[in-house]
Amino acid sequence: MATIGPDETPARPADRRGGGAGAVWLREDPERTRRAAPLTRERIVEAAVALLDAHGIGGLTMRRLAERLVVTPTALYWHVKTKDDVLDLALDQIFGEVPLPTSRGEWRDDIRMLTSAWRTEMLRHPWAANLIGRPMLGPNVLSCTEFLQSTLVRGGLTGVRLAVVTRLLANFVIGAALTDATWRQIDDPGARAGARRHITSNPARYPTLAASGHLDESQWVDEDLFVRGIDVILTTPASDRT
């Protein structure tokens, strides 16, 4: 049997890939490694987004967040001070999932791509729209807003017109996402059809709504209405862009 000198290091079976009998005891336990990993703000935000997706804003508590991370609530406060901190970080994380167009093509196309992606992410995380209105100064939010405004500037908008159209687009995306997400959360597949029947059963009272197809899914798909709405905002006459 070979001996090992004082300056030599023995081979480590755990470094080998695969393994036979007994190899399981020479590999690190992935679950134990995950739990032992240092708590970071990134891990906190990831867990918070998962909780918000599953339970909504009311279902997020610091205690529940700590349980998900397998830490004590006190450990969280080394990284965040309040639940508001967590909500702000989670919301900014959602904006980080919005891909910014890189082609810098026709400016209206870039706006359409940005707003459609923004709406998609807000529908994936339906709690997010309810948090809009908080001071939004996170890096991802500001990057999206910077891209939005710089693209509008490429389209010739300046001054108050730039401010107005920026707000129109942002509010339209948020409102559309909030409305669409609310309908999707109603646990009744016939809810929209029932609302439409309520209108059409009262044509004398709601003649325009009955005639226009309001809430009629067979005529108007949410995605199509959203895209057309963005086009309406973007087709403001150039003479108004002052």
Short mmCIF file of C-alpha atoms in Angstrom, two decimals:
data_model
loop_
_atom_site.label_atom_id
_atom_site.label_comp_id
_atom_site.label_asym_id
_atom_site.label_seq_id
_atom_site.Cartn_x
_atom_site.Cartn_y
_atom_site.Cartn_z
CA MET A 1 0.00 0.00 0.00
CA ALA A 2 1.38 3.38 -0.98
CA THR A 3 2.07 5.90 1.74
CA ILE A 4 1.45 9.65 1.60
CA GLY A 5 4.11 12.08 2.58
CA PRO A 6 3.44 15.18 4.65
CA ASP A 7 3.43 17.47 1.59
CA GLU A 8 1.24 15.27 -0.58
CA THR A 9 -2.53 15.44 -1.01
CA PRO A 10 -4.57 12.26 -1.43
CA ALA A 11 -6.81 11.86 -4.44
CA ARG A 12 -10.41 12.94 -3.73
CA PRO A 13 -12.96 10.37 -4.88
CA ALA A 14 -15.67 13.03 -4.54
CA ASP A 15 -14.13 14.93 -7.45
CA ARG A 16 -14.88 12.10 -9.84
CA ARG A 17 -17.99 12.37 -11.99
CA GLY A 18 -20.57 9.60 -11.79
CA GLY A 19 -19.40 6.98 -9.32
CA GLY A 20 -20.28 3.49 -8.18
CA ALA A 21 -21.09 2.00 -4.81
CA GLY A 22 -20.70 4.48 -2.01
CA ALA A 23 -20.18 7.47 -4.35
CA VAL A 24 -23.35 9.11 -3.07
CA TRP A 25 -21.66 9.68 0.28
CA LEU A 26 -18.73 11.37 -1.41
CA ARG A 27 -20.85 13.96 -3.24
CA GLU A 28 -22.23 17.08 -1.65
CA ASP A 29 -25.93 17.02 -0.84
CA PRO A 30 -27.48 19.60 -3.24
CA GLU A 31 -30.32 20.37 -0.83
CA ARG A 32 -27.99 20.89 2.11
CA THR A 33 -25.70 23.05 -0.03
CA ARG A 34 -28.65 25.19 -1.11
CA ARG A 35 -29.79 25.71 2.45
CA ALA A 36 -26.32 26.48 3.66
CA ALA A 37 -25.62 28.99 0.91
CA PRO A 38 -25.30 32.57 2.20
CA LEU A 39 -28.51 34.55 2.10
CA THR A 40 -28.39 37.27 -0.54
CA ARG A 41 -30.73 39.97 -1.71
CA GLU A 42 -31.03 38.16 -5.04
CA ARG A 43 -32.28 34.99 -3.31
CA ILE A 44 -34.73 37.03 -1.26
CA VAL A 45 -36.16 38.70 -4.37
CA GLU A 46 -36.44 35.41 -6.23
CA ALA A 47 -38.35 33.85 -3.34
CA ALA A 48 -40.54 36.94 -2.96
CA VAL A 49 -41.55 36.88 -6.63
CA ALA A 50 -42.46 33.20 -6.32
CA LEU A 51 -44.61 33.91 -3.27
CA LEU A 52 -46.29 36.88 -4.93
CA ASP A 53 -47.05 34.81 -8.02
CA ALA A 54 -48.60 32.10 -5.87
CA HIS A 55 -50.42 34.14 -3.21
CA GLY A 56 -50.57 37.78 -4.30
CA ILE A 57 -49.51 40.82 -2.32
CA GLY A 58 -51.60 39.89 0.70
CA GLY A 59 -49.90 36.50 0.86
CA LEU A 60 -46.41 37.90 1.18
CA THR A 61 -45.21 38.26 4.75
CA MET A 62 -41.69 38.40 6.08
CA ARG A 63 -42.32 35.25 8.09
CA ARG A 64 -43.56 33.32 5.07
CA LEU A 65 -40.64 34.62 3.02
CA ALA A 66 -38.21 33.48 5.71
CA GLU A 67 -39.82 30.04 5.79
CA ARG A 68 -39.44 29.69 2.04
CA LEU A 69 -35.75 30.59 2.32
CA VAL A 70 -35.31 28.33 5.37
CA VAL A 71 -33.96 31.15 7.49
CA THR A 72 -35.20 33.08 10.48
CA PRO A 73 -37.11 36.32 9.85
CA THR A 74 -34.27 38.16 11.59
CA ALA A 75 -31.86 36.99 8.88
CA LEU A 76 -33.88 38.85 6.25
CA TYR A 77 -33.31 42.16 7.95
CA TRP A 78 -29.61 42.05 7.19
CA HIS A 79 -30.61 42.59 3.53
CA VAL A 80 -33.99 44.39 3.57
CA LYS A 81 -35.50 46.61 6.20
CA THR A 82 -39.25 46.30 5.53
CA LYS A 83 -41.82 44.47 3.43
CA ASP A 84 -41.98 47.58 1.27
CA ASP A 85 -38.33 47.05 0.40
CA VAL A 86 -39.19 43.53 -0.75
CA LEU A 87 -42.13 44.71 -2.85
CA ASP A 88 -40.03 47.42 -4.51
CA LEU A 89 -37.26 44.97 -5.32
CA ALA A 90 -39.71 42.38 -6.62
CA LEU A 91 -41.43 44.90 -8.87
CA ASP A 92 -38.12 46.04 -10.31
CA GLN A 93 -37.24 42.40 -10.92
CA ILE A 94 -40.33 42.07 -13.12
CA PHE A 95 -39.20 45.01 -15.22
CA GLY A 96 -35.85 43.28 -15.57
CA GLU A 97 -37.66 40.45 -17.39
CA VAL A 98 -38.87 42.85 -20.10
CA PRO A 99 -36.47 42.50 -23.06
CA LEU A 100 -35.43 45.81 -24.56
CA PRO A 101 -35.35 45.79 -28.39
CA THR A 102 -31.79 45.84 -29.65
CA SER A 103 -32.30 46.43 -33.36
CA ARG A 104 -33.11 50.14 -33.05
CA GLY A 105 -35.31 49.84 -36.10
CA GLU A 106 -38.36 51.92 -36.97
CA TRP A 107 -39.24 53.74 -33.77
CA ARG A 108 -42.89 52.72 -33.68
CA ASP A 109 -41.95 49.05 -34.06
CA ASP A 110 -39.58 49.35 -31.10
CA ILE A 111 -42.35 50.89 -28.98
CA ARG A 112 -44.75 48.11 -29.98
CA MET A 113 -42.19 45.46 -29.04
CA LEU A 114 -41.43 47.09 -25.70
CA THR A 115 -45.04 47.65 -24.65
CA SER A 116 -46.15 44.17 -25.73
CA ALA A 117 -43.32 42.58 -23.75
CA TRP A 118 -44.13 44.79 -20.77
CA ARG A 119 -47.80 43.74 -20.84
CA THR A 120 -46.82 40.08 -21.18
CA GLU A 121 -44.64 40.19 -18.07
CA MET A 122 -47.30 41.97 -16.05
CA LEU A 123 -49.82 39.30 -17.02
CA ARG A 124 -47.33 36.62 -15.95
CA HIS A 125 -47.10 38.40 -12.59
CA PRO A 126 -50.63 39.80 -12.11
CA TRP A 127 -49.81 41.35 -8.72
CA ALA A 128 -47.31 43.72 -10.33
CA ALA A 129 -49.86 46.12 -11.83
CA ASN A 130 -51.30 46.75 -8.36
CA LEU A 131 -47.93 48.09 -7.21
CA ILE A 132 -47.50 50.64 -9.98
CA GLY A 133 -47.72 54.11 -8.53
CA ARG A 134 -45.07 53.50 -5.91
CA PRO A 135 -41.86 55.51 -6.36
CA MET A 136 -40.27 53.52 -9.17
CA LEU A 137 -36.56 54.23 -9.15
CA GLY A 138 -35.13 50.75 -9.56
CA PRO A 139 -32.51 50.25 -12.29
CA ASN A 140 -34.72 48.00 -14.40
CA VAL A 141 -37.70 50.37 -14.27
CA LEU A 142 -35.51 53.31 -15.18
CA SER A 143 -33.87 51.39 -18.03
CA CYS A 144 -37.28 50.60 -19.52
CA THR A 145 -38.39 54.22 -19.13
CA GLU A 146 -35.14 55.50 -20.63
CA PHE A 147 -35.61 53.24 -23.65
CA LEU A 148 -39.23 54.31 -24.01
CA GLN A 149 -38.45 58.02 -23.94
CA SER A 150 -35.32 57.82 -26.10
CA THR A 151 -37.34 55.92 -28.71
CA LEU A 152 -40.07 58.56 -28.64
CA VAL A 153 -37.39 61.21 -29.08
CA ARG A 154 -36.22 59.32 -32.17
CA GLY A 155 -39.80 59.66 -33.39
CA GLY A 156 -39.65 63.44 -33.02
CA LEU A 157 -41.40 63.96 -29.69
CA THR A 158 -40.02 66.59 -27.34
CA GLY A 159 -41.09 68.77 -24.44
CA VAL A 160 -44.55 68.39 -22.99
CA ARG A 161 -45.62 66.11 -25.84
CA LEU A 162 -42.88 63.67 -24.89
CA ALA A 163 -44.06 63.72 -21.27
CA VAL A 164 -47.71 63.25 -22.24
CA VAL A 165 -47.13 60.34 -24.64
CA THR A 166 -44.78 58.67 -22.17
CA ARG A 167 -47.51 58.79 -19.55
CA LEU A 168 -50.19 57.69 -22.02
CA LEU A 169 -48.23 54.63 -23.04
CA ALA A 170 -47.27 53.68 -19.48
CA ASN A 171 -50.79 54.11 -18.13
CA PHE A 172 -52.28 52.24 -21.07
CA VAL A 173 -49.97 49.25 -20.55
CA ILE A 174 -50.63 49.21 -16.81
CA GLY A 175 -54.40 49.61 -17.19
CA ALA A 176 -54.66 46.98 -19.90
CA ALA A 177 -52.59 44.51 -17.90
CA LEU A 178 -54.60 45.13 -14.73
CA THR A 179 -57.95 44.73 -16.52
CA ASP A 180 -56.91 41.64 -18.44
CA ALA A 181 -55.34 40.02 -15.38
CA THR A 182 -58.49 40.66 -13.33
CA TRP A 183 -60.67 38.95 -15.93
CA ARG A 184 -58.29 35.99 -16.06
CA GLN A 185 -58.40 35.56 -12.29
CA ILE A 186 -62.18 35.24 -12.21
CA ASP A 187 -62.86 31.56 -11.58
CA ASP A 188 -65.70 31.38 -14.08
CA PRO A 189 -64.99 30.75 -17.78
CA GLY A 190 -68.39 32.17 -18.69
CA ALA A 191 -68.00 35.45 -16.77
CA ARG A 192 -67.19 37.57 -19.82
CA ALA A 193 -70.03 36.00 -21.82
CA GLY A 194 -72.40 36.65 -18.94
CA ALA A 195 -71.35 40.29 -18.83
CA ARG A 196 -71.96 40.58 -22.55
CA ARG A 197 -75.43 39.04 -22.22
CA HIS A 198 -76.26 41.57 -19.52
CA ILE A 199 -75.54 44.33 -22.02
CA THR A 200 -77.33 42.81 -25.00
CA SER A 201 -80.39 42.02 -22.88
CA ASN A 202 -80.79 45.76 -22.27
CA PRO A 203 -80.35 47.28 -25.75
CA ALA A 204 -82.64 50.21 -25.02
CA ARG A 205 -80.53 51.20 -22.03
CA TYR A 206 -77.11 50.45 -23.58
CA PRO A 207 -77.64 50.85 -27.34
CA THR A 208 -74.07 51.85 -28.17
CA LEU A 209 -72.48 49.17 -26.01
CA ALA A 210 -74.75 46.53 -27.49
CA ALA A 211 -74.00 47.64 -31.05
CA SER A 212 -70.25 48.11 -30.63
CA GLY A 213 -69.48 44.63 -29.34
CA HIS A 214 -68.37 45.79 -25.91
CA LEU A 215 -67.06 42.77 -23.92
CA ASP A 216 -67.79 40.49 -26.89
CA GLU A 217 -64.86 38.06 -27.02
CA SER A 218 -66.00 36.75 -30.38
CA GLN A 219 -65.26 40.16 -31.88
CA TRP A 220 -62.52 41.71 -29.77
CA VAL A 221 -59.53 39.81 -28.42
CA ASP A 222 -57.65 41.55 -25.60
CA GLU A 223 -54.29 41.24 -27.34
CA ASP A 224 -55.63 42.77 -30.55
CA LEU A 225 -57.29 45.64 -28.71
CA PHE A 226 -54.04 46.31 -26.87
CA VAL A 227 -51.93 46.46 -30.03
CA ARG A 228 -54.48 48.69 -31.75
CA GLY A 229 -54.54 50.94 -28.72
CA ILE A 230 -50.78 51.41 -28.87
CA ASP A 231 -51.10 52.26 -32.56
CA VAL A 232 -53.71 54.92 -31.80
CA ILE A 233 -51.35 56.56 -29.31
CA LEU A 234 -48.43 56.41 -31.72
CA THR A 235 -50.33 57.84 -34.70
CA THR A 236 -50.88 61.25 -33.12
CA PRO A 237 -50.47 63.86 -35.87
CA ALA A 238 -46.96 65.26 -36.07
CA SER A 239 -48.37 68.80 -35.76
CA ASP A 240 -49.39 67.96 -32.17
CA ARG A 241 -45.89 66.95 -31.09
CA THR A 242 -44.83 70.24 -29.60
#
